[in-house]
Coordinates of N, CA, C and O in Angstrom, one line a residue:
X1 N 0.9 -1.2 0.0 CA 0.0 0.0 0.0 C 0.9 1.2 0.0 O 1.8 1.4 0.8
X2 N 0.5 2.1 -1.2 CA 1.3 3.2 -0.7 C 0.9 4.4 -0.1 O -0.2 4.4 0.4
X3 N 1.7 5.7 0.1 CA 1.2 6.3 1.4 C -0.3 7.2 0.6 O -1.1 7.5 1.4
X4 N -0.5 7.5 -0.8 CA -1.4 7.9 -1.3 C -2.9 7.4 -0.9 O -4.0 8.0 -0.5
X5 N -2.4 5.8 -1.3 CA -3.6 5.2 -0.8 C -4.2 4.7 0.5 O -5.4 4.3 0.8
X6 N -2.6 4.9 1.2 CA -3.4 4.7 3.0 C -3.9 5.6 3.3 O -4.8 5.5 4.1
X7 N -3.6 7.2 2.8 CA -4.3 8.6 2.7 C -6.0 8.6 2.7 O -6.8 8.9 3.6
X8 N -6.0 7.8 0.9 CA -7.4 7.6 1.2 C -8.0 6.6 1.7 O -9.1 7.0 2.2
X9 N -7.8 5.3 1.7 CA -8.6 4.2 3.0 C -8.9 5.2 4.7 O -10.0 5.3 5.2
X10 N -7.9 5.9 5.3 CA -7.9 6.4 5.9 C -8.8 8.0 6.2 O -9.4 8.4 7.2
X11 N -8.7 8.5 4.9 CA -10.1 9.5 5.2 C -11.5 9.1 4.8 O -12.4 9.9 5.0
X12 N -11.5 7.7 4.0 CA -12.7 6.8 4.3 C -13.4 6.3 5.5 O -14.5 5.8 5.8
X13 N -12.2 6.4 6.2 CA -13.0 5.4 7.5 C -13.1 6.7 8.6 O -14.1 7.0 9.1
X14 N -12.2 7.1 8.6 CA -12.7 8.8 9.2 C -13.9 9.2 9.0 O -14.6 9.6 9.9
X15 N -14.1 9.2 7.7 CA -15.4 10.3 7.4 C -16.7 8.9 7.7 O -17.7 9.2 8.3
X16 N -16.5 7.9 7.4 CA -17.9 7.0 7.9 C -17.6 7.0 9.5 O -18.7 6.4 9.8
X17 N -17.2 7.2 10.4 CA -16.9 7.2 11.7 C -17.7 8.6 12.0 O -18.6 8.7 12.8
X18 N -17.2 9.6 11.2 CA -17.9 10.6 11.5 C -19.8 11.1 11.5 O -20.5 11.8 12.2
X19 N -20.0 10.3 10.1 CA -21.4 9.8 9.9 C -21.6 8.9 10.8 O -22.8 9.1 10.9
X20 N -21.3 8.1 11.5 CA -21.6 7.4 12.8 C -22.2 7.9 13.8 O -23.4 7.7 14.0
X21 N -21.2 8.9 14.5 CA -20.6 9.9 15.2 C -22.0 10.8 15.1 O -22.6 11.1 16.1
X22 N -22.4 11.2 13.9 CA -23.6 12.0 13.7 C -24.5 11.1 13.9 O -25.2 11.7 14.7
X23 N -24.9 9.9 13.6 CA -26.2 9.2 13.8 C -26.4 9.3 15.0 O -27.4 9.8 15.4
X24 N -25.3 8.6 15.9 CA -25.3 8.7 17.2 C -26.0 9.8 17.9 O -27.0 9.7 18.6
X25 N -25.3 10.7 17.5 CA -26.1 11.9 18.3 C -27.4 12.3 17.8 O -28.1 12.8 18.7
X26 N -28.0 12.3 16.3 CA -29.1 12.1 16.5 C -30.2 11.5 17.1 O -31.2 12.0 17.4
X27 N -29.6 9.9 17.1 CA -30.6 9.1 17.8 C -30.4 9.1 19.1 O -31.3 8.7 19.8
X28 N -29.5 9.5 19.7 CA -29.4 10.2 21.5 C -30.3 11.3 21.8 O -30.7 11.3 23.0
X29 N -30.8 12.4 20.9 CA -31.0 13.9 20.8 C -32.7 13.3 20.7 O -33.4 13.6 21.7
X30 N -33.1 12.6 19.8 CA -34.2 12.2 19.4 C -34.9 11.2 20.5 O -36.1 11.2 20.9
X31 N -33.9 10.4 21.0 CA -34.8 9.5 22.4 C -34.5 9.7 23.5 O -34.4 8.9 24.5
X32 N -34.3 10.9 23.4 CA -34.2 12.2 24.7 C -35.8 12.7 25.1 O -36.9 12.4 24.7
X33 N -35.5 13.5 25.9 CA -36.8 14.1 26.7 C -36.7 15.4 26.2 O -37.7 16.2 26.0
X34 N -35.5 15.6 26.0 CA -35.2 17.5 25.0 C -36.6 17.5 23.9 O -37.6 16.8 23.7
X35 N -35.7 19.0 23.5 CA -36.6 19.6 22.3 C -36.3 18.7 21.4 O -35.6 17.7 21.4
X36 N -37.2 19.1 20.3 CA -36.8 18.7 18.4 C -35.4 19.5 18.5 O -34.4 18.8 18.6
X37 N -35.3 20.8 18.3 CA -34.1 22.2 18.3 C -33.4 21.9 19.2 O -33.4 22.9 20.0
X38 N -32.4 20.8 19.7 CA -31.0 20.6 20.4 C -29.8 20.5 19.9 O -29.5 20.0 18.8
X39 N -28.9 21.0 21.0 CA -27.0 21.2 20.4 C -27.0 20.2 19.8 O -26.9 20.6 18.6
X40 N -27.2 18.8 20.0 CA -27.3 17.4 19.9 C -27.4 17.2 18.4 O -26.5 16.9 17.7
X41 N -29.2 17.6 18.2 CA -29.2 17.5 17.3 C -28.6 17.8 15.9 O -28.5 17.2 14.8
X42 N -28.2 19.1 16.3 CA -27.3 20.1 15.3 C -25.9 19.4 15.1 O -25.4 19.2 14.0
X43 N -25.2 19.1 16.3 CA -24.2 18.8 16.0 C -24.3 17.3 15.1 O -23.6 17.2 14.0
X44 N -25.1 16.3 15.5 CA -25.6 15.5 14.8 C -25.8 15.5 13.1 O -25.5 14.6 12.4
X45 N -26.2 16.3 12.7 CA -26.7 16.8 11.2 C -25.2 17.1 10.9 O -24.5 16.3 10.4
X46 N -24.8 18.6 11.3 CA -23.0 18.6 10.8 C -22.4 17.7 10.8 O -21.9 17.4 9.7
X47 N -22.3 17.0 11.7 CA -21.2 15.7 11.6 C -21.1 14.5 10.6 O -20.1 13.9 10.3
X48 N -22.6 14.3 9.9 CA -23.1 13.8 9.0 C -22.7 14.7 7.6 O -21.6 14.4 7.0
X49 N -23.4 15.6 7.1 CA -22.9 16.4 6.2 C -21.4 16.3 6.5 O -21.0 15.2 6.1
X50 N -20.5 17.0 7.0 CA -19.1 16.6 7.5 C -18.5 15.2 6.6 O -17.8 15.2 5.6
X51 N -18.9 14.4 7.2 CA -18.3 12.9 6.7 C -19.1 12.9 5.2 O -18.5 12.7 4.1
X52 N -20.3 13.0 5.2 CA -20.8 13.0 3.5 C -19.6 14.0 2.9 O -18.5 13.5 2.7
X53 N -19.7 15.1 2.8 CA -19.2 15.9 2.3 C -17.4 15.3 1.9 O -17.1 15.1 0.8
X54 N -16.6 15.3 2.9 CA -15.2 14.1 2.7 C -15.6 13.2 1.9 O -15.2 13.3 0.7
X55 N -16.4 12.2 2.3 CA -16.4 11.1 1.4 C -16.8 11.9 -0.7 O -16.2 11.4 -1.7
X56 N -17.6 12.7 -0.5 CA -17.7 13.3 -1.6 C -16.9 13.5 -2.5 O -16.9 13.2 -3.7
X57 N -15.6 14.5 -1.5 CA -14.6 15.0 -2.3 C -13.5 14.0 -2.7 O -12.7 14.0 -3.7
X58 N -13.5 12.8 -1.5 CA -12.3 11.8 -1.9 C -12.8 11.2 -3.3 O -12.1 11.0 -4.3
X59 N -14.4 10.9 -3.2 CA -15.0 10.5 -4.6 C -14.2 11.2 -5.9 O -13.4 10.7 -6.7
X60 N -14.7 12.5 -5.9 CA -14.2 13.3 -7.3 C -12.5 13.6 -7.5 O -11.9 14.0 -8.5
X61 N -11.9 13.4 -6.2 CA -10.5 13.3 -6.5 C -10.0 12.1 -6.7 O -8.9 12.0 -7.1
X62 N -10.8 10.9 -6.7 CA -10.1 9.5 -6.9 C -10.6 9.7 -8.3 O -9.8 9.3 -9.0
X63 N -11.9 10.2 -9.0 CA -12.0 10.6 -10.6 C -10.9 11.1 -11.6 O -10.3 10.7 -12.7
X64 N -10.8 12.1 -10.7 CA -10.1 12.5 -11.5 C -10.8 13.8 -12.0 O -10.3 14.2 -13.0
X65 N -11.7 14.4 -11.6 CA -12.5 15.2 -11.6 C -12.5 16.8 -10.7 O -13.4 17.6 -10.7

């Protein structure tokens, strides 16, 4: 493996950790007693977008695009 490619294996599993990371906290925020409108939840949604978003760009850079 070279170091390009442990580059990206490595901000693949980053960014699905981080979409984790976001689920988590939504489904914590959600089978809470809180509001709908919590840090939780917010942080939840970024963290997701976050990891989508990486995974996106490693997409169009492994294109070539």
């Amino acid at each position: 493996m070279t170091g390009r490619q442990a580059h990206r294996a490595g901000t693949v599993v980053l960014s699905l950790m981080m979409g984790a990371i976001g689920v988590a906290l939504i489904v914590q925020a959600l089978s809470g007693h809180g509001s709908i409108v919590s840090p939780r939840l917010l942080l939840g949604v970024l963290f997701i977008a976050a990891g989508g978003g990486r995974l996106y760009l490693e997409a169009r850079r492994a294109k070539g695009t």
